[in-house]
Amino acid sequence: MTLMNDKVHAYKDQMGALSDVLPDVVKAYHEFTGECFHPGSLDAKTKQLIALGIGLFANNEVCTLYHVAEARSKGATDEEIMEAVAVAGAVGGGHALSQGAMRVQKALH
């Protein structure tokens, strides 16, 4: 957990430094993401699990670590988190396979 905390804290520190340069941009970003993660039709835990899957698919280490912690703080179990990982794996594999089926086969012919 220390590595995870260190990386997430480093991100937050850098966002603080960016706020010194672009305060309106950082403020708008935080307001936007804050609104997106508020419970609505989807609860906060589900939104964090979705974000985790997207972070994995995007290969974004900090987002992955951050959203694991956030999902846990919203009550996600280890099993729910790993199911989100499996879904991200299915989507990532499906993405590569569908592109291979469509683009690569077309390029070969």
N, CA, C and O atoms as a GROMACS GRO file, in nm:
protein
  436
    1MET      N    1   0.080  -0.120   0.000
    1MET     CA    2   0.000   0.000   0.000
    1MET      C    3   0.085   0.127   0.000
    1MET      O    4   0.038   0.232  -0.044
    2THR      N    5   0.209   0.120   0.048
    2THR     CA    6   0.293   0.238   0.053
    2THR      C    7   0.322   0.292  -0.086
    2THR      O    8   0.313   0.412  -0.110
    3LEU      N    9   0.357   0.202  -0.179
    3LEU     CA   10   0.382   0.246  -0.317
    3LEU      C   11   0.258   0.314  -0.373
    3LEU      O   12   0.268   0.419  -0.437
    4MET      N   13   0.141   0.255  -0.349
    4MET     CA   14   0.016   0.312  -0.398
    4MET      C   15  -0.004   0.451  -0.338
    4MET      O   16  -0.033   0.547  -0.410
    5ASN      N   17   0.012   0.462  -0.208
    5ASN     CA   18  -0.006   0.592  -0.143
    5ASN      C   19   0.096   0.695  -0.192
    5ASN      O   20   0.062   0.811  -0.213
    6ASP      N   21   0.220   0.651  -0.209
    6ASP     CA   22   0.324   0.743  -0.255
    6ASP      C   23   0.291   0.799  -0.394
    6ASP      O   24   0.305   0.919  -0.418
    7LYS      N   25   0.247   0.712  -0.484
    7LYS     CA   26   0.217   0.756  -0.621
    7LYS      C   27   0.094   0.846  -0.625
    7LYS      O   28   0.093   0.946  -0.697
    8VAL      N   29  -0.007   0.813  -0.549
    8VAL     CA   30  -0.127   0.896  -0.545
    8VAL      C   31  -0.096   1.031  -0.482
    8VAL      O   32  -0.143   1.134  -0.529
    9HIS      N   33  -0.016   1.031  -0.375
    9HIS     CA   34   0.022   1.157  -0.312
    9HIS      C   35   0.110   1.241  -0.405
    9HIS      O   36   0.096   1.364  -0.408
   10ALA      N   37   0.197   1.178  -0.479
   10ALA     CA   38   0.280   1.252  -0.575
   10ALA      C   39   0.192   1.318  -0.681
   10ALA      O   40   0.216   1.432  -0.719
   11TYR      N   41   0.091   1.245  -0.728
   11TYR     CA   42  -0.003   1.302  -0.825
   11TYR      C   43  -0.073   1.423  -0.764
   11TYR      O   44  -0.082   1.528  -0.828
   12LYS      N   45  -0.121   1.410  -0.643
   12LYS     CA   46  -0.192   1.521  -0.579
   12LYS      C   47  -0.099   1.640  -0.559
   12LYS      O   48  -0.139   1.755  -0.577
   13ASP      N   49   0.026   1.613  -0.523
   13ASP     CA   50   0.124   1.722  -0.508
   13ASP      C   51   0.145   1.794  -0.642
   13ASP      O   52   0.149   1.917  -0.646
   14GLN      N   53   0.158   1.718  -0.749
   14GLN     CA   54   0.179   1.778  -0.880
   14GLN      C   55   0.056   1.855  -0.927
   14GLN      O   56   0.067   1.958  -0.994
   15MET      N   57  -0.063   1.805  -0.892
   15MET     CA   58  -0.185   1.880  -0.925
   15MET      C   59  -0.187   2.012  -0.848
   15MET      O   60  -0.233   2.114  -0.899
   16GLY      N   61  -0.138   2.009  -0.726
   16GLY     CA   62  -0.127   2.133  -0.648
   16GLY      C   63  -0.032   2.232  -0.715
   16GLY      O   64  -0.061   2.351  -0.720
   17ALA      N   65   0.080   2.182  -0.765
   17ALA     CA   66   0.175   2.268  -0.836
   17ALA      C   67   0.114   2.322  -0.965
   17ALA      O   68   0.134   2.438  -1.000
   18LEU      N   69   0.039   2.237  -1.035
   18LEU     CA   70  -0.027   2.282  -1.157
   18LEU      C   71  -0.131   2.388  -1.126
   18LEU      O   72  -0.154   2.480  -1.204
   19SER      N   73  -0.194   2.375  -1.010
   19SER     CA   74  -0.293   2.474  -0.968
   19SER      C   75  -0.231   2.612  -0.949
   19SER      O   76  -0.297   2.714  -0.968
   20ASP      N   77  -0.103   2.615  -0.912
   20ASP     CA   78  -0.033   2.743  -0.899
   20ASP      C   79  -0.019   2.811  -1.035
   20ASP      O   80  -0.018   2.934  -1.044
   21VAL      N   81  -0.008   2.731  -1.141
   21VAL     CA   82   0.012   2.784  -1.276
   21VAL      C   83  -0.121   2.806  -1.348
   21VAL      O   84  -0.142   2.909  -1.412
   22LEU      N   85  -0.211   2.707  -1.336
   22LEU     CA   86  -0.341   2.712  -1.404
   22LEU      C   87  -0.455   2.689  -1.305
   22LEU      O   88  -0.523   2.587  -1.311
   23PRO      N   89  -0.475   2.784  -1.214
   23PRO     CA   90  -0.574   2.761  -1.108
   23PRO      C   91  -0.716   2.738  -1.159
   23PRO      O   92  -0.788   2.655  -1.104
   24ASP      N   93  -0.756   2.809  -1.262
   24ASP     CA   94  -0.892   2.794  -1.312
   24ASP      C   95  -0.913   2.657  -1.378
   24ASP      O   96  -1.020   2.598  -1.366
   25VAL      N   97  -0.811   2.609  -1.446
   25VAL     CA   98  -0.819   2.479  -1.512
   25VAL      C   99  -0.831   2.369  -1.408
   25VAL      O  100  -0.917   2.281  -1.419
   26VAL      N  101  -0.746   2.372  -1.306
   26VAL     CA  102  -0.748   2.269  -1.202
   26VAL      C  103  -0.880   2.275  -1.126
   26VAL      O  104  -0.938   2.171  -1.094
   27LYS      N  105  -0.926   2.393  -1.095
   27LYS     CA  106  -1.054   2.408  -1.023
   27LYS      C  107  -1.168   2.351  -1.107
   27LYS      O  108  -1.252   2.278  -1.055
   28ALA      N  109  -1.171   2.383  -1.236
   28ALA     CA  110  -1.276   2.333  -1.323
   28ALA      C  111  -1.270   2.181  -1.336
   28ALA      O  112  -1.373   2.114  -1.338
   29TYR      N  113  -1.149   2.127  -1.344
   29TYR     CA  114  -1.132   1.982  -1.353
   29TYR      C  115  -1.187   1.914  -1.228
   29TYR      O  116  -1.261   1.817  -1.237
   30HIS      N  117  -1.149   1.966  -1.111
   30HIS     CA  118  -1.195   1.907  -0.986
   30HIS      C  119  -1.346   1.918  -0.970
   30HIS      O  120  -1.411   1.826  -0.921
   31GLU      N  121  -1.403   2.031  -1.011
   31GLU     CA  122  -1.549   2.046  -1.004
   31GLU      C  123  -1.618   1.946  -1.097
   31GLU      O  124  -1.717   1.884  -1.060
   32PHE      N  125  -1.565   1.933  -1.218
   32PHE     CA  126  -1.623   1.841  -1.316
   32PHE      C  127  -1.616   1.696  -1.268
   32PHE      O  128  -1.716   1.626  -1.266
   33THR      N  129  -1.496   1.653  -1.228
   33THR     CA  130  -1.483   1.514  -1.184
   33THR      C  131  -1.561   1.490  -1.056
   33THR      O  132  -1.619   1.383  -1.038
   34GLY      N  133  -1.562   1.587  -0.968
   34GLY     CA  134  -1.641   1.573  -0.845
   34GLY      C  135  -1.788   1.550  -0.876
   34GLY      O  136  -1.852   1.464  -0.816
   35GLU      N  137  -1.840   1.627  -0.968
   35GLU     CA  138  -1.981   1.611  -1.007
   35GLU      C  139  -2.004   1.475  -1.072
   35GLU      O  140  -2.106   1.410  -1.046
   36CYS      N  141  -1.911   1.432  -1.156
   36CYS     CA  142  -1.927   1.302  -1.223
   36CYS      C  143  -1.930   1.186  -1.125
   36CYS      O  144  -1.998   1.086  -1.149
   37PHE      N  145  -1.858   1.198  -1.016
   37PHE     CA  146  -1.850   1.087  -0.920
   37PHE      C  147  -1.954   1.093  -0.809
   37PHE      O  148  -1.958   1.004  -0.724
   38HIS      N  149  -2.037   1.196  -0.808
   38HIS     CA  150  -2.146   1.200  -0.710
   38HIS      C  151  -2.245   1.089  -0.741
   38HIS      O  152  -2.271   1.060  -0.858
   39PRO      N  153  -2.300   1.027  -0.638
   39PRO     CA  154  -2.403   0.924  -0.662
   39PRO      C  155  -2.521   0.984  -0.738
   39PRO      O  156  -2.565   1.095  -0.711
   40GLY      N  157  -2.569   0.908  -0.832
   40GLY     CA  158  -2.685   0.946  -0.910
   40GLY      C  159  -2.760   0.819  -0.944
   40GLY      O  160  -2.792   0.741  -0.854
   41SER      N  161  -2.787   0.797  -1.070
   41SER     CA  162  -2.846   0.670  -1.111
   41SER      C  163  -2.751   0.555  -1.081
   41SER      O  164  -2.794   0.443  -1.053
   42LEU      N  165  -2.621   0.583  -1.087
   42LEU     CA  166  -2.519   0.487  -1.045
   42LEU      C  167  -2.466   0.530  -0.908
   42LEU      O  168  -2.445   0.648  -0.884
   43ASP      N  169  -2.446   0.432  -0.820
   43ASP     CA  170  -2.391   0.467  -0.689
   43ASP      C  171  -2.240   0.495  -0.701
   43ASP      O  172  -2.177   0.463  -0.801
   44ALA      N  173  -2.187   0.556  -0.596
   44ALA     CA  174  -2.046   0.598  -0.597
   44ALA      C  175  -1.950   0.480  -0.614
   44ALA      O  176  -1.849   0.493  -0.682
   45LYS      N  177  -1.981   0.366  -0.553
   45LYS     CA  178  -1.895   0.248  -0.566
   45LYS      C  179  -1.889   0.202  -0.710
   45LYS      O  180  -1.781   0.174  -0.762
   46THR      N  181  -2.004   0.194  -0.776
   46THR     CA  182  -2.009   0.150  -0.916
   46THR      C  183  -1.928   0.245  -1.004
   46THR      O  184  -1.856   0.201  -1.092
   47LYS      N  185  -1.941   0.374  -0.980
   47LYS     CA  186  -1.866   0.471  -1.058
   47LYS      C  187  -1.715   0.452  -1.041
   47LYS      O  188  -1.639   0.466  -1.136
   48GLN      N  189  -1.672   0.422  -0.919
   48GLN     CA  190  -1.529   0.399  -0.895
   48GLN      C  191  -1.482   0.271  -0.964
   48GLN      O  192  -1.369   0.266  -1.014
   49LEU      N  193  -1.565   0.168  -0.967
   49LEU     CA  194  -1.528   0.044  -1.036
   49LEU      C  195  -1.518   0.067  -1.186
   49LEU      O  196  -1.431   0.010  -1.252
   50ILE      N  197  -1.608   0.148  -1.241
   50ILE     CA  198  -1.599   0.183  -1.383
   50ILE      C  199  -1.469   0.258  -1.410
   50ILE      O  200  -1.397   0.229  -1.505
   51ALA      N  201  -1.439   0.356  -1.324
   51ALA     CA  202  -1.317   0.435  -1.341
   51ALA      C  203  -1.192   0.346  -1.331
   51ALA      O  204  -1.094   0.367  -1.403
   52LEU      N  205  -1.196   0.248  -1.242
   52LEU     CA  206  -1.085   0.154  -1.231
   52LEU      C  207  -1.065   0.080  -1.363
   52LEU      O  208  -0.952   0.069  -1.410
   53GLY      N  209  -1.172   0.031  -1.421
   53GLY     CA  210  -1.162  -0.041  -1.548
   53GLY      C  211  -1.106   0.047  -1.659
   53GLY      O  212  -1.023   0.003  -1.738
   54ILE      N  213  -1.150   0.170  -1.663
   54ILE     CA  214  -1.099   0.263  -1.765
   54ILE      C  215  -0.952   0.294  -1.739
   54ILE      O  216  -0.872   0.301  -1.833
   55GLY      N  217  -0.915   0.314  -1.613
   55GLY     CA  218  -0.775   0.338  -1.579
   55GLY      C  219  -0.686   0.223  -1.622
   55GLY      O  220  -0.575   0.245  -1.672
   56LEU      N  221  -0.734   0.100  -1.603
   56LEU     CA  222  -0.658  -0.016  -1.647
   56LEU      C  223  -0.646  -0.019  -1.799
   56LEU      O  224  -0.537  -0.039  -1.853
   57PHE      N  225  -0.758   0.002  -1.867
   57PHE     CA  226  -0.758  -0.001  -2.013
   57PHE      C  227  -0.665   0.106  -2.071
   57PHE      O  228  -0.597   0.084  -2.171
   58ALA      N  229  -0.663   0.222  -2.005
   58ALA     CA  230  -0.577   0.332  -2.051
   58ALA      C  231  -0.432   0.316  -2.005
   58ALA      O  232  -0.346   0.396  -2.041
   59ASN      N  233  -0.405   0.211  -1.926
   59ASN     CA  234  -0.272   0.186  -1.873
   59ASN      C  235  -0.222   0.305  -1.790
   59ASN      O  236  -0.106   0.343  -1.799
   60ASN      N  237  -0.313   0.362  -1.711
   60ASN     CA  238  -0.280   0.477  -1.628
   60ASN      C  239  -0.261   0.428  -1.484
   60ASN      O  240  -0.358   0.402  -1.413
   61GLU      N  241  -0.136   0.415  -1.444
   61GLU     CA  242  -0.105   0.358  -1.313
   61GLU      C  243  -0.164   0.438  -1.198
   61GLU      O  244  -0.223   0.379  -1.107
   62VAL      N  245  -0.150   0.568  -1.200
   62VAL     CA  246  -0.200   0.650  -1.090
   62VAL      C  247  -0.352   0.638  -1.080
   62VAL      O  248  -0.405   0.623  -0.970
   63CYS      N  249  -0.422   0.645  -1.193
   63CYS     CA  250  -0.568   0.631  -1.188
   63CYS      C  251  -0.608   0.493  -1.137
   63CYS      O  252  -0.703   0.480  -1.060
   64THR      N  253  -0.536   0.392  -1.180
   64THR     CA  254  -0.566   0.257  -1.133
   64THR      C  255  -0.552   0.250  -0.982
   64THR      O  256  -0.644   0.203  -0.914
   65LEU      N  257  -0.441   0.294  -0.930
   65LEU     CA  258  -0.419   0.290  -0.785
   65LEU      C  259  -0.520   0.376  -0.710
   65LEU      O  260  -0.574   0.335  -0.608
   66TYR      N  261  -0.546   0.494  -0.762
   66TYR     CA  262  -0.639   0.586  -0.697
   66TYR      C  263  -0.780   0.526  -0.692
   66TYR      O  264  -0.846   0.532  -0.588
   67HIS      N  265  -0.825   0.469  -0.802
   67HIS     CA  266  -0.962   0.419  -0.805
   67HIS      C  267  -0.978   0.287  -0.730
   67HIS      O  268  -1.090   0.255  -0.688
   68VAL      N  269  -0.871   0.209  -0.712
   68VAL     CA  270  -0.878   0.094  -0.622
   68VAL      C  271  -0.907   0.145  -0.481
   68VAL      O  272  -0.997   0.096  -0.413
   69ALA      N  273  -0.830   0.244  -0.438
   69ALA     CA  274  -0.849   0.300  -0.304
   69ALA      C  275  -0.989   0.362  -0.288
   69ALA      O  276  -1.055   0.343  -0.186
   70GLU      N  277  -1.031   0.435  -0.389
   70GLU     CA  278  -1.163   0.499  -0.382
   70GLU      C  279  -1.276   0.395  -0.383
   70GLU      O  280  -1.375   0.409  -0.311
   71ALA      N  281  -1.261   0.292  -0.465
   71ALA     CA  282  -1.364   0.186  -0.467
   71ALA      C  283  -1.374   0.120  -0.330
   71ALA      O  284  -1.483   0.096  -0.280
   72ARG      N  285  -1.259   0.091  -0.270
   72ARG     CA  286  -1.260   0.033  -0.134
   72ARG      C  287  -1.326   0.127  -0.035
   72ARG      O  288  -1.404   0.083   0.049
   73SER      N  289  -1.297   0.257  -0.045
   73SER     CA  290  -1.355   0.353   0.049
   73SER      C  291  -1.507   0.364   0.032
   73SER      O  292  -1.578   0.408   0.123
   74LYS      N  293  -1.554   0.325  -0.085
   74LYS     CA  294  -1.699   0.328  -0.112
   74LYS      C  295  -1.764   0.193  -0.084
   74LYS      O  296  -1.882   0.173  -0.113
   75GLY      N  297  -1.686   0.099  -0.028
   75GLY     CA  298  -1.742  -0.028   0.014
   75GLY      C  299  -1.720  -0.145  -0.081
   75GLY      O  300  -1.774  -0.253  -0.057
   76ALA      N  301  -1.641  -0.127  -0.187
   76ALA     CA  302  -1.615  -0.237  -0.279
   76ALA      C  303  -1.530  -0.344  -0.211
   76ALA      O  304  -1.435  -0.313  -0.140
   77THR      N  305  -1.567  -0.467  -0.233
   77THR     CA  306  -1.488  -0.579  -0.180
   77THR      C  307  -1.374  -0.610  -0.276
   77THR      O  308  -1.373  -0.563  -0.390
   78ASP      N  309  -1.279  -0.688  -0.229
   78ASP     CA  310  -1.169  -0.731  -0.316
   78ASP      C  311  -1.225  -0.808  -0.436
   78ASP      O  312  -1.175  -0.793  -0.548
   79GLU      N  313  -1.327  -0.889  -0.414
   79GLU     CA  314  -1.387  -0.965  -0.523
   79GLU      C  315  -1.451  -0.872  -0.626
   79GLU      O  316  -1.436  -0.894  -0.747
   80GLU      N  317  -1.522  -0.770  -0.582
   80GLU     CA  318  -1.582  -0.675  -0.677
   80GLU      C  319  -1.474  -0.602  -0.756
   80GLU      O  320  -1.489  -0.580  -0.876
   81ILE      N  321  -1.366  -0.564  -0.689
   81ILE     CA  322  -1.257  -0.496  -0.757
   81ILE      C  323  -1.195  -0.586  -0.862
   81ILE      O  324  -1.168  -0.543  -0.974
   82MET      N  325  -1.173  -0.711  -0.827
   82MET     CA  326  -1.112  -0.803  -0.923
   82MET      C  327  -1.209  -0.838  -1.037
   82MET      O  328  -1.164  -0.866  -1.148
   83GLU      N  329  -1.339  -0.837  -1.012
   83GLU     CA  330  -1.435  -0.855  -1.121
   83GLU      C  331  -1.427  -0.737  -1.218
   83GLU      O  332  -1.437  -0.756  -1.339
   84ALA      N  333  -1.409  -0.616  -1.164
   84ALA     CA  334  -1.390  -0.500  -1.251
   84ALA      C  335  -1.264  -0.515  -1.335
   84ALA      O  336  -1.261  -0.479  -1.452
   85VAL      N  337  -1.159  -0.569  -1.274
   85VAL     CA  338  -1.035  -0.597  -1.348
   85VAL      C  339  -1.062  -0.696  -1.461
   85VAL      O  340  -1.014  -0.677  -1.573
   86ALA      N  341  -1.138  -0.801  -1.431
   86ALA     CA  342  -1.168  -0.901  -1.533
   86ALA      C  343  -1.249  -0.841  -1.648
   86ALA      O  344  -1.224  -0.871  -1.764
   87VAL      N  345  -1.345  -0.756  -1.616
   87VAL     CA  346  -1.424  -0.690  -1.721
   87VAL      C  347  -1.334  -0.602  -1.806
   87VAL      O  348  -1.346  -0.601  -1.929
   88ALA      N  349  -1.244  -0.528  -1.742
   88ALA     CA  350  -1.150  -0.444  -1.819
   88ALA      C  351  -1.064  -0.532  -1.910
   88ALA      O  352  -1.035  -0.493  -2.023
   89GLY      N  353  -1.024  -0.648  -1.860
   89GLY     CA  354  -0.946  -0.741  -1.942
   89GLY      C  355  -1.026  -0.791  -2.061
   89GLY      O  356  -0.972  -0.804  -2.172
   90ALA      N  357  -1.153  -0.820  -2.039
   90ALA     CA  358  -1.238  -0.866  -2.149
   90ALA      C  359  -1.256  -0.756  -2.253
   90ALA      O  360  -1.250  -0.782  -2.374
   91VAL      N  361  -1.278  -0.634  -2.207
   91VAL     CA  362  -1.294  -0.522  -2.300
   91VAL      C  363  -1.164  -0.496  -2.375
   91VAL      O  364  -1.166  -0.475  -2.497
   92GLY      N  365  -1.052  -0.498  -2.304
   92GLY     CA  366  -0.922  -0.476  -2.369
   92GLY      C  367  -0.891  -0.584  -2.471
   92GLY      O  368  -0.844  -0.554  -2.581
   93GLY      N  369  -0.917  -0.708  -2.435
   93GLY     CA  370  -0.895  -0.818  -2.530
   93GLY      C  371  -0.991  -0.810  -2.647
   93GLY      O  372  -0.952  -0.834  -2.761
   94GLY      N  373  -1.116  -0.777  -2.618
   94GLY     CA  374  -1.215  -0.762  -2.724
   94GLY      C  375  -1.180  -0.648  -2.818
   94GLY      O  376  -1.204  -0.656  -2.938
   95HIS      N  377  -1.125  -0.542  -2.762
   95HIS     CA  378  -1.084  -0.428  -2.844
   95HIS      C  379  -0.976  -0.469  -2.943
   95HIS      O  380  -0.986  -0.441  -3.063
   96ALA      N  381  -0.874  -0.536  -2.892
   96ALA     CA  382  -0.764  -0.579  -2.981
   96ALA      C  383  -0.814  -0.679  -3.085
   96ALA      O  384  -0.777  -0.670  -3.202
   97LEU      N  385  -0.897  -0.773  -3.043
   97LEU     CA  386  -0.946  -0.874  -3.136
   97LEU      C  387  -1.038  -0.812  -3.241
   97LEU      O  388  -1.029  -0.847  -3.359
   98SER      N  389  -1.126  -0.722  -3.200
   98SER     CA  390  -1.217  -0.660  -3.297
   98SER      C  391  -1.140  -0.575  -3.398
   98SER      O  392  -1.174  -0.574  -3.516
   99GLN      N  393  -1.036  -0.505  -3.351
   99GLN     CA  394  -0.956  -0.425  -3.443
   99GLN      C  395  -0.877  -0.514  -3.538
   99GLN      O  396  -0.860  -0.482  -3.656
  100GLY      N  397  -0.830  -0.627  -3.486
  100GLY     CA  398  -0.762  -0.723  -3.573
  100GLY      C  399  -0.856  -0.779  -3.678
  100GLY      O  400  -0.820  -0.792  -3.795
  101ALA      N  401  -0.976  -0.812  -3.635
  101ALA     CA  402  -1.074  -0.868  -3.727
  101ALA      C  403  -1.113  -0.765  -3.834
  101ALA      O  404  -1.130  -0.800  -3.951
  102MET      N  405  -1.127  -0.642  -3.794
  102MET     CA  406  -1.174  -0.538  -3.887
  102MET      C  407  -1.057  -0.476  -3.966
  102MET      O  408  -1.051  -0.489  -4.088
  103ARG      N  409  -0.967  -0.411  -3.898
  103ARG     CA  410  -0.862  -0.334  -3.964
  103ARG      C  411  -0.753  -0.421  -4.025
  103ARG      O  412  -0.717  -0.404  -4.142
  104VAL      N  413  -0.701  -0.513  -3.947
  104VAL     CA  414  -0.587  -0.592  -3.995
  104VAL      C  415  -0.629  -0.681  -4.111
  104VAL      O  416  -0.560  -0.687  -4.212
  105GLN      N  417  -0.741  -0.750  -4.097
  105GLN     CA  418  -0.785  -0.836  -4.208
  105GLN      C  419  -0.811  -0.754  -4.333
  105GLN      O  420  -0.782  -0.799  -4.444
  106LYS      N  421  -0.866  -0.633  -4.317
  106LYS     CA  422  -0.890  -0.546  -4.432
  106LYS      C  423  -0.757  -0.506  -4.496
  106LYS      O  424  -0.744  -0.502  -4.619
  107ALA      N  425  -0.657  -0.476  -4.410
  107ALA     CA  426  -0.526  -0.437  -4.462
  107ALA      C  427  -0.457  -0.552  -4.536
  107ALA      O  428  -0.377  -0.529  -4.626
  108LEU      N  429  -0.488  -0.674  -4.497
  108LEU     CA  430  -0.426  -0.790  -4.561
  108LEU      C  431  -0.486  -0.819  -4.698
  108LEU      O  432  -0.424  -0.887  -4.779
  109HIS      N  433  -0.604  -0.770  -4.723
  109HIS     CA  434  -0.672  -0.804  -4.850
  109HIS      C  435  -0.681  -0.687  -4.942
  109HIS      O  436  -0.735  -0.699  -5.052
   0.00000   0.00000   0.00000
